[in-house]
N, CA, C and O atoms as a DFTB+ gen file, in Angstrom:
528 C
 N C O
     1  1     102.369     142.712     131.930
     2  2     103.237     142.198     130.884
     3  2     102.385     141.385     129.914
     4  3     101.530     140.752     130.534
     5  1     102.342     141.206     128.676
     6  2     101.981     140.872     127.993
     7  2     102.657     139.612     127.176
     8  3     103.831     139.564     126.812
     9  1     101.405     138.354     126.920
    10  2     102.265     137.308     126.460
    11  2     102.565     136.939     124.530
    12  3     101.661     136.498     123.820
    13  1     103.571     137.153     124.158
    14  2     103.566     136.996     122.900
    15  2     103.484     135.612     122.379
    16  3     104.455     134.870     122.531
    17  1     102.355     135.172     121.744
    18  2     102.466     133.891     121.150
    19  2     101.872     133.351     119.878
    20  3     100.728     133.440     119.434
    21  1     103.107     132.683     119.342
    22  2     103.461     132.335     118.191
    23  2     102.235     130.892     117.403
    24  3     101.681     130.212     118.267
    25  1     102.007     130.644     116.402
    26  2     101.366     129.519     115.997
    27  2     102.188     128.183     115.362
    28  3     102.822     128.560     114.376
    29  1     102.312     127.233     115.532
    30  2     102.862     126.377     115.148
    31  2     103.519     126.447     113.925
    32  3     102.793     127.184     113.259
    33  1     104.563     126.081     113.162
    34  2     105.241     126.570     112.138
    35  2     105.523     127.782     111.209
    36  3     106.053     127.895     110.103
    37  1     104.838     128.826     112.284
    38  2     105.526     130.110     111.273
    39  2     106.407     130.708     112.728
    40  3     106.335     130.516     113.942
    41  1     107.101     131.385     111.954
    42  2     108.474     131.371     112.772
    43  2     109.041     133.112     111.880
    44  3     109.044     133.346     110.671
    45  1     109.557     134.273     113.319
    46  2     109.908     135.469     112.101
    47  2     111.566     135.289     111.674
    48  3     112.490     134.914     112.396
    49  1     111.588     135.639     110.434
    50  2     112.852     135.448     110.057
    51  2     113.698     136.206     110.856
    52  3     113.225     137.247     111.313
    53  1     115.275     135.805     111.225
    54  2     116.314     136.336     111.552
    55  2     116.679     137.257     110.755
    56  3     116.563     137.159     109.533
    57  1     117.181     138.301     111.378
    58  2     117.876     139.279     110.882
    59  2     119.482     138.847     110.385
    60  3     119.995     137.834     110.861
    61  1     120.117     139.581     109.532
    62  2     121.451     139.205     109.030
    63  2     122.358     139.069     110.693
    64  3     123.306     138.287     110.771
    65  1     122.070     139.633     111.517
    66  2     123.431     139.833     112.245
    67  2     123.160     138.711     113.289
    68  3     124.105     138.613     114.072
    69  1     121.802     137.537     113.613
    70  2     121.625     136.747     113.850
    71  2     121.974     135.650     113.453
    72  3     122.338     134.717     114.169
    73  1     121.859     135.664     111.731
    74  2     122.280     134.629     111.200
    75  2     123.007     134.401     111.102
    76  3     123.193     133.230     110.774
    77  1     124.315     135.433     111.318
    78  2     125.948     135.548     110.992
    79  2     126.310     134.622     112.041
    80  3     127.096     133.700     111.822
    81  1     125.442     134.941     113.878
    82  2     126.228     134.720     114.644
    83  2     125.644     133.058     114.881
    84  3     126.178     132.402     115.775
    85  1     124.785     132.568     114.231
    86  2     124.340     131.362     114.432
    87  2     125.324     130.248     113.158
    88  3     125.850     129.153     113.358
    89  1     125.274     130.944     112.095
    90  2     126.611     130.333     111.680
    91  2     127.823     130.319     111.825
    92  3     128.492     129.469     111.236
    93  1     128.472     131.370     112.743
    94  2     129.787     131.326     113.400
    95  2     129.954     130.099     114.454
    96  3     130.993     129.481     114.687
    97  1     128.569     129.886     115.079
    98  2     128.595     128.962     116.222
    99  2     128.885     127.459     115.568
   100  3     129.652     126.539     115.849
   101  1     127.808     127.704     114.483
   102  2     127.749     126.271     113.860
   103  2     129.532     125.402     113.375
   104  3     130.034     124.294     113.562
   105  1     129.948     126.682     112.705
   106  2     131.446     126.491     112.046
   107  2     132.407     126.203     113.093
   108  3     133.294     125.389     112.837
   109  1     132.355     126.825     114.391
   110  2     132.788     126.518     115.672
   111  2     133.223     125.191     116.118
   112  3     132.389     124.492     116.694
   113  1     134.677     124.642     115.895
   114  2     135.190     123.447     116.793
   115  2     134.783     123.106     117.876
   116  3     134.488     123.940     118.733
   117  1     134.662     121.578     118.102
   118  2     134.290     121.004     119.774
   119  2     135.456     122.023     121.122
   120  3     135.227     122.631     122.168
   121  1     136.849     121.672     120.187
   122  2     138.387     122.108     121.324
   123  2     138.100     124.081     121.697
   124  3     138.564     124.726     122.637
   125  1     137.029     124.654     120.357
   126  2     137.209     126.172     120.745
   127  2     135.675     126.510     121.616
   128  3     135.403     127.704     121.742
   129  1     134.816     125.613     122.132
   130  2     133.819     125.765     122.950
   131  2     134.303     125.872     124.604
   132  3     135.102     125.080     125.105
   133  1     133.782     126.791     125.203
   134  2     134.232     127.051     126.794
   135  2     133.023     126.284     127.367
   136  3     131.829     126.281     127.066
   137  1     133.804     125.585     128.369
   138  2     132.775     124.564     129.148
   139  2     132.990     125.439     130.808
   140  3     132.457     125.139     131.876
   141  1     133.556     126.102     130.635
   142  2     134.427     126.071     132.249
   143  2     132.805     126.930     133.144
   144  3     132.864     127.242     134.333
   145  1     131.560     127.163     132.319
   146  2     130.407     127.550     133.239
   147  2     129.739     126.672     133.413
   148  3     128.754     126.960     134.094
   149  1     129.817     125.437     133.035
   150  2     129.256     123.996     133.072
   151  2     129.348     123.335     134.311
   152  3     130.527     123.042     134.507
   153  1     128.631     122.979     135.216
   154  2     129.479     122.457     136.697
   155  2     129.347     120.801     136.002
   156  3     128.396     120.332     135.378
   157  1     130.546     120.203     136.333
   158  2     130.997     119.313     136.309
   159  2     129.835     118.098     136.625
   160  3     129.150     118.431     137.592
   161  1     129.433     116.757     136.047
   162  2     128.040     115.850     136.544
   163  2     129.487     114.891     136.575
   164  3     130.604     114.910     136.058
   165  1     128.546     113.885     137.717
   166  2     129.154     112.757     138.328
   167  2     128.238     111.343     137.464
   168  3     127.226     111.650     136.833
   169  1     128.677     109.875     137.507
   170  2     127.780     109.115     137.109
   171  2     126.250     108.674     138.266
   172  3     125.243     107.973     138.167
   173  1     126.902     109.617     139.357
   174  2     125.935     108.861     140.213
   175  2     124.462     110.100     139.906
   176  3     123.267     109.803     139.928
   177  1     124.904     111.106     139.710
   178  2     123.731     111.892     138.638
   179  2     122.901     111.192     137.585
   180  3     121.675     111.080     137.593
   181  1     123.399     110.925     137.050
   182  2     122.635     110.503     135.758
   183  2     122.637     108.876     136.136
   184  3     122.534     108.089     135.196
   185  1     122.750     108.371     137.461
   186  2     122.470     106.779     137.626
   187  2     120.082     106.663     137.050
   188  3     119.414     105.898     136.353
   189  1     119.773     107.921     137.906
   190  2     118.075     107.381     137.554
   191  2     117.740     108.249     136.228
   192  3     116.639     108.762     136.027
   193  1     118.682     108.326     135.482
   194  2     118.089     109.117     134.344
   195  2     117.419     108.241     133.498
   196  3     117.872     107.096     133.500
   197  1     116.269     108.504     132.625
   198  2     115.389     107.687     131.699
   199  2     115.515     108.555     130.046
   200  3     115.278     109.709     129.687
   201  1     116.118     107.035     129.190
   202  2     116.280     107.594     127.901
   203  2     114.306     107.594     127.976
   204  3     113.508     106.856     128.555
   205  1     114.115     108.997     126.939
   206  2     112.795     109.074     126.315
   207  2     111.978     109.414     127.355
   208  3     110.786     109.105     127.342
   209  1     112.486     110.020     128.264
   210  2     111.323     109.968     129.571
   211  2     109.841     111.382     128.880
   212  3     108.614     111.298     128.930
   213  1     110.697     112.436     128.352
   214  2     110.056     113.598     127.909
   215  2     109.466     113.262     126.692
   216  3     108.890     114.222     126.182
   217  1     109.412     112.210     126.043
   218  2     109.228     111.877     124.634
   219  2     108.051     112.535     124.065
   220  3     108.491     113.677     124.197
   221  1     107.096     112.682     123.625
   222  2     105.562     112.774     123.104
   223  2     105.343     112.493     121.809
   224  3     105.270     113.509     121.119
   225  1     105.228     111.599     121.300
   226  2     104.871     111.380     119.787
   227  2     104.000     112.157     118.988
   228  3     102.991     112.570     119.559
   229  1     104.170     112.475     117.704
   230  2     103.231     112.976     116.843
   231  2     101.322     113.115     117.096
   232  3     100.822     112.307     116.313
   233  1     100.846     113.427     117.438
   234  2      99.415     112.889     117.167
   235  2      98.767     113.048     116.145
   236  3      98.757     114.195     115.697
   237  1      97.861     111.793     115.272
   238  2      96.838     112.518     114.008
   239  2      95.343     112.090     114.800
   240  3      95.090     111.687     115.935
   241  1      94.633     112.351     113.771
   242  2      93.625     112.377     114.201
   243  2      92.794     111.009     113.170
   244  3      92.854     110.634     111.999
   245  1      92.250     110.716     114.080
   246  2      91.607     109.565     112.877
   247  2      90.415     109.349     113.584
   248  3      90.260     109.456     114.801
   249  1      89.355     108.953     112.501
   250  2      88.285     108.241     112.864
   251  2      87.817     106.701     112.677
   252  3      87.540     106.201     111.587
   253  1      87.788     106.253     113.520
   254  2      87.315     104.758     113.667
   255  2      86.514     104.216     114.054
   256  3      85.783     104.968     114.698
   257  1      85.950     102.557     114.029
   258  2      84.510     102.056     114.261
   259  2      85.176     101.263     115.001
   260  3      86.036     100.451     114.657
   261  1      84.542     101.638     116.640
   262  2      84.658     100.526     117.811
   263  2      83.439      99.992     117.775
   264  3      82.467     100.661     117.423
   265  1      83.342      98.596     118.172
   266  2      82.699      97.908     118.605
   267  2      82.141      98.539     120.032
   268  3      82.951      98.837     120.909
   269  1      80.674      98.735     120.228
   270  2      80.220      99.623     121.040
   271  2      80.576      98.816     122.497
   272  3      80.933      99.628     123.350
   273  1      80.562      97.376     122.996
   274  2      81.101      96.813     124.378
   275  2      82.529      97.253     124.709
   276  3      82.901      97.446     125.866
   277  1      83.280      97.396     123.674
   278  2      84.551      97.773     123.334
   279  2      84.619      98.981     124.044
   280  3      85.165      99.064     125.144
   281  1      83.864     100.319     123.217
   282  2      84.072     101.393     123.732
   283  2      83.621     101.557     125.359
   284  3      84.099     102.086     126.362
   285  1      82.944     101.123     125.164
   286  2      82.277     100.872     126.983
   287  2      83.089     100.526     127.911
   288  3      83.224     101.203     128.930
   289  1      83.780      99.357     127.672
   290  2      85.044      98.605     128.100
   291  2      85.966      99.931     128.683
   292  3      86.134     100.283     129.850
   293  1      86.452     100.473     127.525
   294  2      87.444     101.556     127.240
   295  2      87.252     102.544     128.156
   296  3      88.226     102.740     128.883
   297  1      85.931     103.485     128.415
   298  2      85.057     104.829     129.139
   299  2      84.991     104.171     130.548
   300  3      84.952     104.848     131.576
   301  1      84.983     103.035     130.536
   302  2      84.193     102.393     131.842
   303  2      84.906     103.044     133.246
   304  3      84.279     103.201     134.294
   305  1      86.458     103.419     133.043
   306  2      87.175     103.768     133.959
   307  2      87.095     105.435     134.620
   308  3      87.389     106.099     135.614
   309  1      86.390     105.537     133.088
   310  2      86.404     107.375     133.439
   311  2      86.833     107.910     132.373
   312  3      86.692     107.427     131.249
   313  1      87.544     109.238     132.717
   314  2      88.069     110.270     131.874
   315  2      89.268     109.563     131.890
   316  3      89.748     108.931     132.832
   317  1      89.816     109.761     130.501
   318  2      91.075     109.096     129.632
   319  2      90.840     108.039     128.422
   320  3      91.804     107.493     127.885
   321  1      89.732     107.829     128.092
   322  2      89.812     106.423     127.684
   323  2      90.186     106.187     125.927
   324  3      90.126     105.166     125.242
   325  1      90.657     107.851     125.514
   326  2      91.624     107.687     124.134
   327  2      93.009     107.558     124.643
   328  3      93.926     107.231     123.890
   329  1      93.187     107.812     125.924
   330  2      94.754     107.680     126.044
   331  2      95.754     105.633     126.177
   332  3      96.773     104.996     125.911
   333  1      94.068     105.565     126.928
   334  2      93.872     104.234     127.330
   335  2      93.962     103.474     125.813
   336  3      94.911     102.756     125.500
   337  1      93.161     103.671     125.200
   338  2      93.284     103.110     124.074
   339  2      94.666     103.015     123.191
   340  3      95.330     102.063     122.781
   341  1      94.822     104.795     123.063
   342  2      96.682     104.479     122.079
   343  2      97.684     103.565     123.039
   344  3      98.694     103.135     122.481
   345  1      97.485     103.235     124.441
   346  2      98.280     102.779     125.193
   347  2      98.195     101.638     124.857
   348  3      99.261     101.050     124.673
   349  1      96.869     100.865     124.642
   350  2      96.729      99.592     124.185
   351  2      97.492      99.208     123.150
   352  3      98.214      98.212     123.190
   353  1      97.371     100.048     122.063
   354  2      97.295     100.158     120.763
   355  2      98.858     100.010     120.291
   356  3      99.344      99.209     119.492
   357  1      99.767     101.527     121.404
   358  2     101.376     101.033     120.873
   359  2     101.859      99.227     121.858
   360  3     102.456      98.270     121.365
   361  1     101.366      99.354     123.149
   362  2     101.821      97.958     123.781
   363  2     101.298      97.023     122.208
   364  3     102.315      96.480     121.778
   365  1     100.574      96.835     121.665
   366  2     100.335      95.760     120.475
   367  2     101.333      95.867     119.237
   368  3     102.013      94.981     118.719
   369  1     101.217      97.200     118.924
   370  2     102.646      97.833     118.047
   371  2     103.739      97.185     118.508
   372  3     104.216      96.443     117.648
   373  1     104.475      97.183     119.819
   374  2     105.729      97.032     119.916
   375  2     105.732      95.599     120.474
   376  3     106.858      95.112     120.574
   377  1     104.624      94.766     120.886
   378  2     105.152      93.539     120.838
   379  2     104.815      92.640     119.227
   380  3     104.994      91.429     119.096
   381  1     104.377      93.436     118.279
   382  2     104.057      92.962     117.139
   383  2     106.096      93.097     116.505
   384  3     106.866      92.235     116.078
   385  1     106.261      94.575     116.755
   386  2     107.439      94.637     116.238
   387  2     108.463      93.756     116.559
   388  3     109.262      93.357     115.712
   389  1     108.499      93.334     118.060
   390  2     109.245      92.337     118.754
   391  2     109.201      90.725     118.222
   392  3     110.043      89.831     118.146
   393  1     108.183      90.809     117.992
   394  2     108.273      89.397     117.590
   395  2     108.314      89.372     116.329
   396  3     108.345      88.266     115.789
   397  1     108.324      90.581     115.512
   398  2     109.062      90.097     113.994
   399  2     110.788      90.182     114.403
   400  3     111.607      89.371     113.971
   401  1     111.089      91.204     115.215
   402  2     112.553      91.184     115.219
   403  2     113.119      89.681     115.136
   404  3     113.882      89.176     114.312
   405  1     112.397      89.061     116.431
   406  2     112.578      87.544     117.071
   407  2     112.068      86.595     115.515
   408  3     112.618      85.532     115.228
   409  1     111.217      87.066     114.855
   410  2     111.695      85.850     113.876
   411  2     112.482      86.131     113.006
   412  3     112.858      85.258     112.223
   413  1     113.013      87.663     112.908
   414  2     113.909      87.315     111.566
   415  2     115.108      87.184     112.131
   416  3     116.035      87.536     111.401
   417  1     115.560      86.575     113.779
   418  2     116.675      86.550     114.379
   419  2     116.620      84.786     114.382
   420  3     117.520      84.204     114.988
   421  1     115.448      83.906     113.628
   422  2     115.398      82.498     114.487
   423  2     115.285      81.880     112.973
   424  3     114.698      82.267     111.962
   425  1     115.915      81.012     113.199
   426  2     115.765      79.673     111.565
   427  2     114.659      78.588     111.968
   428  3     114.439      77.982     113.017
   429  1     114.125      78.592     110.857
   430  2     113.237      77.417     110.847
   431  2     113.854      76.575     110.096
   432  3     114.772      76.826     109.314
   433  1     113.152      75.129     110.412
   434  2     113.464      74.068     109.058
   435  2     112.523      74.008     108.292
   436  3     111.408      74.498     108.474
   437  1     113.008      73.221     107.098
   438  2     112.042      73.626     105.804
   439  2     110.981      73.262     106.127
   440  3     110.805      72.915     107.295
   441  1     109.946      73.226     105.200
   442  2     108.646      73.274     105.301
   443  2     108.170      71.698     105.555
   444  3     107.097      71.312     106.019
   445  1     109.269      70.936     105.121
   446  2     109.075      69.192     105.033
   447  2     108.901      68.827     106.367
   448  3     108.235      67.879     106.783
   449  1     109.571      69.678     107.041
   450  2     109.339      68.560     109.050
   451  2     108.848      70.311     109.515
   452  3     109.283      71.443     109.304
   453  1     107.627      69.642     110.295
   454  2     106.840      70.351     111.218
   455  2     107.416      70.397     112.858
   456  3     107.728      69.597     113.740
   457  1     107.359      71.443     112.708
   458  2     107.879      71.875     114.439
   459  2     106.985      72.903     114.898
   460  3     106.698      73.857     114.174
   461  1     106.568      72.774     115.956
   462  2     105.820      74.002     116.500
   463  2     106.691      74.798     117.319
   464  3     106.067      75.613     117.998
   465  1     107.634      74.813     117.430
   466  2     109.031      75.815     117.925
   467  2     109.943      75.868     117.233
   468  3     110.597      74.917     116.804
   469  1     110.070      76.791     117.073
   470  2     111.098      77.233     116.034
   471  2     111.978      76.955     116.731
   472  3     111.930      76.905     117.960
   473  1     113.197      76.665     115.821
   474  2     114.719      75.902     116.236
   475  2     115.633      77.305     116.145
   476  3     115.229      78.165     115.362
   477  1     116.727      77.540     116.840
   478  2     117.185      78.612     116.753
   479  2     118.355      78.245     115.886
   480  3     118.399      77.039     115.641
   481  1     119.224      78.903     115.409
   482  2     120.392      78.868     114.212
   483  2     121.690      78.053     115.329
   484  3     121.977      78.328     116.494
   485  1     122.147      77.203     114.587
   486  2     123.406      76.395     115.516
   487  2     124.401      77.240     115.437
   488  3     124.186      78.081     114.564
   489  1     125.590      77.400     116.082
   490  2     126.787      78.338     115.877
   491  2     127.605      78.200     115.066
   492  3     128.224      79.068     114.449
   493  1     127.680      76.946     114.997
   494  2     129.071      75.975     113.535
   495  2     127.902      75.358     112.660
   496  3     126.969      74.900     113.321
   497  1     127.844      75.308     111.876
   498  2     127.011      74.467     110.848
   499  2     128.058      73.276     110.017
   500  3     129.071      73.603     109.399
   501  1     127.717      72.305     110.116
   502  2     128.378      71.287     108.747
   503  2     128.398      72.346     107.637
   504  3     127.822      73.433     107.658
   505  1     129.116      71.867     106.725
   506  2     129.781      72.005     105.606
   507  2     128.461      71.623     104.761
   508  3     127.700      70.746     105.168
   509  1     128.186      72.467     103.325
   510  2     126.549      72.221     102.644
   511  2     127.249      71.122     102.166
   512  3     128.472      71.008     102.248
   513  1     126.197      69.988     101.468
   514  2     126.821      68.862     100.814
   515  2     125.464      68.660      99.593
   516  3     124.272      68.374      99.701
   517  1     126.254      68.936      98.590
   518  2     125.088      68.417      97.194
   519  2     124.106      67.063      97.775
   520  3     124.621      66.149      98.419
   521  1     122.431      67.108      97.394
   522  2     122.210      65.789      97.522
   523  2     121.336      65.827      96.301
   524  3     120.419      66.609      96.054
   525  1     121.880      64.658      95.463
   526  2     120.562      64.885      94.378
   527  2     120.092      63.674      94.021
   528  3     119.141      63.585      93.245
């Protein structure tokens, strides 16, 4: 048997009597779909399910200047050490993102009194009052 395979974004066009039946499906109501070959899932099924478990992000390709202890650092473990790296790289991404979320969720006071912790927003605030 022989394997037919395709290259990334070319794709052969459908024939008319394909396309007919892929837009019949589309036009197709939720109430006129038959479920009855579906076996029925319980919650205790989907209790260890993981959103994103299959995920794989985009990859590009880039070139960059490590610091050569760096890269060493990185290889030192073995084989993997670009995977090791983007791993580093999104953990820094997403606690960078996190902690902007967290400040644009937290009030500071003005710039006149210094705090090294940010004060979080009170629930009731006084009433503003002109001071001039």
């Amino acid at each position: 048997m022989s394997m037919v395979k395709h290259k990334r974004g070319t794709s052969s066009t459908l024939d008319v009597q394909h396309e007919a039946e892929l837009k019949a499906l589309a036009n197709k109501s939720d109430e006129d779909i038959d479920y009855s070959d579906i076996p029925p899932s319980s919650d205790e099924q989907w209790s260890n399910a993981e959103r994103g478990k299959f995920y794989r992000p985009l990859k590009t390709q880039a070139s960059v200047r490590i610091d050569a202890d760096v890269m060493e650092w990185l290889k030192r473990p073995g084989k993997g050490y670009q995977t090791r790296l983007n791993a580093i790289l999104r953990e820094a991404m997403l606690r960078d993102q996190n902690k902007k979320i967290i400040q644009a969720a937290t009030w500071r006071p003005s710039s006149k009194i210094t705090s090294s912790t940010p004060q979080t927003l009170p629930e009731s605030l006084p009433p503003a009052t002109e001071s001039r």
